[in-house]
Amino acid sequence: MQANYLSGVANSTLLDPDASAWQSGTATTIKLVGTPASLQPTAAIRANWEDRPIGAITEVSIVALHNSEVLAFRLQWDEPNPSADNGDNTRFPDGAAVAFPLVGEPSLVTMGAQDQPISIWSWRAGEQGGKQLVAAGLGTSEIIESSQISTNQVWHDGQYSVVIARTMFGDSNISSAQFRPGQHSRFGLAIWSGRNGERAGIKSFTPAWYDLHLATG
């Protein structure tokens, strides 16, 4: 997949899911699968999901754009009953994340490994902004900062349109993916369906990495 370069486009435009700028990109439809219940970190979670379907969202459409300063992804998927965090822990919120390998060939199903961590940009319905995480194996996801990721979303006619973005050159003092025009990288996706009770390791995801090329001017 290519992240098209849009010269002079404002960062605020890239954060608007309905902006016409997104029509300049090529949408890629990616299939998702549910995480295996057998790989969940505790016996209680494994037992709770052993006979329940995991992965309510089975495909997502994605477009990537950049203006040489900000790299933005727009994810779109069908969701008939959106669920947002209302602050009292009575609902499971919908969520989405874009992941990038930091070292080597990490496995997405295991969320990387100790010597092959992955960088994660995440969005959660009902929260302002986004979070940046790093993971190095099952149950190791850790929030490393919550100010660099920008998110925005709309939901209408049974479909989410979610933008997750960050400056291409992030904080070099933390374990985070870095980007530049002309770079070849890879990415993976995860979607959480709140109506299905999905959270943490219970989600839909891409079992393999997808190529990402950042176009130049």
Coordinates of C-alpha atoms in Angstrom, one line a residue:
M1 CA 0.0 0.0 0.0
Q2 CA 1.2 3.5 -0.8
A3 CA 0.8 6.6 1.4
N4 CA 0.4 9.3 -1.1
Y5 CA 2.2 12.6 -0.6
L6 CA 0.0 15.7 -0.6
S7 CA 2.0 18.9 -0.7
G8 CA 0.7 21.8 1.2
V9 CA -2.2 20.0 2.8
A10 CA -2.9 21.1 6.3
N11 CA -2.5 18.7 9.2
S12 CA -6.1 19.5 10.2
T13 CA -7.3 18.3 6.8
L14 CA -5.6 15.0 7.2
L15 CA -7.4 14.6 10.5
D16 CA -10.8 15.1 8.9
P17 CA -12.2 11.7 8.0
D18 CA -14.6 13.3 5.5
A19 CA -12.1 15.6 3.8
S20 CA -12.0 15.4 0.0
A21 CA -8.2 14.9 0.3
W22 CA -8.8 11.2 1.2
Q23 CA -10.2 10.6 -2.3
S24 CA -6.6 11.1 -3.6
G25 CA -5.5 7.9 -1.9
T26 CA -6.2 4.4 -2.9
A27 CA -8.3 2.4 -0.5
T28 CA -7.1 -1.1 0.3
T29 CA -9.5 -3.7 1.8
I30 CA -7.9 -5.9 4.3
K31 CA -9.3 -9.1 5.8
L32 CA -9.2 -9.6 9.6
V33 CA -9.4 -12.6 11.8
G34 CA -10.1 -13.1 15.5
T35 CA -7.3 -13.7 17.9
P36 CA -7.1 -17.3 19.2
A37 CA -8.7 -17.8 22.6
S38 CA -5.9 -20.3 23.4
L39 CA -3.3 -17.5 23.3
Q40 CA -5.0 -15.2 25.8
P41 CA -2.8 -14.5 28.9
T42 CA -5.0 -15.9 31.7
A43 CA -7.0 -19.1 32.2
A44 CA -10.0 -17.0 33.1
I45 CA -10.0 -15.2 29.8
R46 CA -9.3 -18.4 27.8
A47 CA -12.3 -20.1 29.5
N48 CA -14.6 -17.1 29.1
W49 CA -13.9 -17.0 25.3
E50 CA -13.5 -20.7 24.5
D51 CA -16.9 -21.0 23.0
R52 CA -17.6 -17.4 22.0
P53 CA -16.8 -15.9 18.6
I54 CA -13.8 -13.5 18.6
G55 CA -13.4 -11.0 15.9
A56 CA -16.7 -9.4 15.1
I57 CA -15.1 -7.1 12.4
T58 CA -13.9 -9.2 9.5
E59 CA -12.6 -6.5 7.1
V60 CA -11.5 -2.9 7.1
S61 CA -10.7 -0.4 4.3
I62 CA -7.6 1.7 4.8
V63 CA -6.1 4.7 3.1
A64 CA -2.8 6.4 4.0
L65 CA -1.7 9.9 3.3
H66 CA 1.2 12.2 4.4
N67 CA 2.2 15.8 3.9
S68 CA 5.9 15.2 4.7
E69 CA 5.2 16.2 8.3
V70 CA 2.2 14.0 9.4
L71 CA 1.4 10.4 8.4
A72 CA -2.3 9.6 8.6
F73 CA -4.3 6.5 8.2
R74 CA -8.1 6.4 7.6
L75 CA -9.8 3.2 8.6
Q76 CA -13.4 2.4 7.6
W77 CA -15.4 -0.5 8.7
D78 CA -19.1 -1.5 9.2
E79 CA -20.4 -1.2 12.8
P80 CA -24.2 -1.3 13.2
N81 CA -24.0 -0.6 17.0
P82 CA -21.2 1.8 18.0
S83 CA -20.0 1.6 21.6
A84 CA -18.0 4.4 23.3
D85 CA -16.3 4.7 26.6
N86 CA -18.7 6.6 28.9
G87 CA -16.3 6.8 31.8
D88 CA -18.0 4.4 34.2
N89 CA -16.7 1.0 33.0
T90 CA -20.2 -0.1 32.0
R91 CA -19.5 -0.4 28.3
F92 CA -16.7 -1.9 26.2
P93 CA -15.6 0.8 23.7
D94 CA -14.8 0.3 20.1
G95 CA -11.2 0.6 19.2
A96 CA -8.6 0.5 16.4
A97 CA -4.9 0.4 16.1
V98 CA -2.1 0.5 13.5
A99 CA 1.0 -1.4 14.4
F100 CA 4.6 -1.3 13.0
P101 CA 7.6 -3.6 13.5
L102 CA 10.5 -2.0 15.3
V103 CA 13.0 -4.8 14.9
G104 CA 13.2 -7.8 12.7
E105 CA 10.2 -9.9 11.7
P106 CA 7.9 -9.9 14.8
S107 CA 4.8 -12.0 14.9
L108 CA 1.5 -10.0 15.1
V109 CA -0.4 -12.8 16.7
T110 CA 1.9 -12.7 19.7
M111 CA 2.3 -8.9 19.6
G112 CA 6.0 -9.2 18.9
A113 CA 8.6 -10.7 21.1
Q114 CA 11.2 -9.5 23.7
D115 CA 13.8 -9.0 21.1
Q116 CA 11.4 -8.0 18.3
P117 CA 9.0 -5.3 19.7
I118 CA 6.2 -3.6 17.8
S119 CA 5.0 0.1 17.8
I120 CA 1.3 0.7 18.1
W121 CA -0.8 3.8 17.4
S122 CA -4.3 3.4 18.9
W123 CA -7.7 5.0 19.0
R124 CA -10.6 4.3 21.4
A125 CA -14.1 5.5 21.0
G126 CA -15.1 8.1 23.6
E127 CA -11.6 9.3 24.3
Q128 CA -9.8 12.4 23.2
G129 CA -6.7 11.9 21.1
G130 CA -4.9 8.6 21.0
K131 CA -2.1 6.6 22.6
Q132 CA 1.2 5.3 21.5
L133 CA 2.2 1.8 22.8
V134 CA 5.0 -0.7 22.5
A135 CA 4.6 -4.5 22.9
A136 CA 7.1 -7.2 23.1
G137 CA 5.0 -10.3 23.5
L138 CA 1.6 -11.4 24.7
G139 CA 0.2 -9.3 27.6
T140 CA 3.1 -6.8 27.4
S141 CA 1.4 -3.8 25.7
E142 CA 2.5 -0.6 27.5
I143 CA 1.4 2.9 26.9
I144 CA 4.5 5.0 26.4
E145 CA 2.9 8.4 25.7
S146 CA -0.5 9.9 25.0
S147 CA 0.2 13.3 23.4
Q148 CA 1.7 12.6 20.0
I149 CA -1.1 10.5 18.4
S150 CA -4.0 12.5 16.9
T151 CA -7.3 10.8 16.2
N152 CA -10.7 11.8 14.8
Q153 CA -13.8 9.8 13.9
V154 CA -17.2 9.9 12.5
W155 CA -19.9 7.3 12.5
H156 CA -22.9 7.4 10.1
D157 CA -25.1 5.0 8.2
G158 CA -23.6 2.0 10.2
Q159 CA -20.0 2.8 9.3
Y160 CA -17.0 4.1 11.2
S161 CA -14.4 6.4 9.5
V162 CA -11.5 6.8 11.9
V163 CA -8.2 8.7 11.3
I164 CA -5.1 7.8 13.3
A165 CA -2.1 10.1 12.7
R166 CA 1.3 11.2 14.1
T167 CA 4.2 13.3 13.0
M168 CA 6.4 11.2 10.8
F169 CA 9.5 11.8 13.0
G170 CA 8.3 10.9 16.5
D171 CA 10.2 11.2 19.8
S172 CA 13.5 9.4 19.4
N173 CA 13.8 8.9 23.1
I174 CA 11.0 6.3 23.1
S175 CA 10.4 3.0 21.3
S176 CA 8.3 4.3 18.4
A177 CA 8.2 3.9 14.7
Q178 CA 10.0 6.7 12.6
F179 CA 9.1 7.6 9.0
R180 CA 10.4 9.7 6.1
P181 CA 9.3 10.2 2.5
G182 CA 10.4 7.5 0.2
Q183 CA 10.6 4.9 3.0
H184 CA 9.4 1.4 2.7
S185 CA 7.9 -0.1 5.9
R186 CA 5.2 -2.5 7.0
F187 CA 2.0 -2.2 9.1
G188 CA -0.7 -4.3 10.7
L189 CA -4.2 -3.5 12.0
A190 CA -6.4 -4.4 14.9
I191 CA -10.1 -3.6 15.5
W192 CA -12.0 -4.0 18.8
S193 CA -15.8 -4.4 18.7
G194 CA -17.4 -3.1 21.9
R195 CA -20.8 -4.7 21.2
N196 CA -19.0 -8.1 21.1
G197 CA -17.3 -7.4 24.5
E198 CA -13.8 -7.2 22.8
R199 CA -10.9 -5.6 24.7
A200 CA -7.2 -6.1 25.2
G201 CA -6.1 -9.3 23.5
I202 CA -9.6 -10.1 22.3
K203 CA -9.9 -8.4 18.9
S204 CA -9.8 -8.7 15.1
F205 CA -6.4 -8.4 13.6
T206 CA -4.2 -8.9 10.5
P207 CA -2.2 -12.1 11.0
A208 CA 0.4 -10.9 8.6
W209 CA 2.2 -7.6 7.9
Y210 CA 1.3 -5.4 4.9
D211 CA 3.8 -3.4 2.9
L212 CA 3.7 0.4 3.2
H213 CA 5.5 2.8 0.9
L214 CA 5.6 6.6 1.7
A215 CA 5.6 8.4 -1.6
T216 CA 7.8 11.4 -2.4
G217 CA 6.9 14.6 -4.1

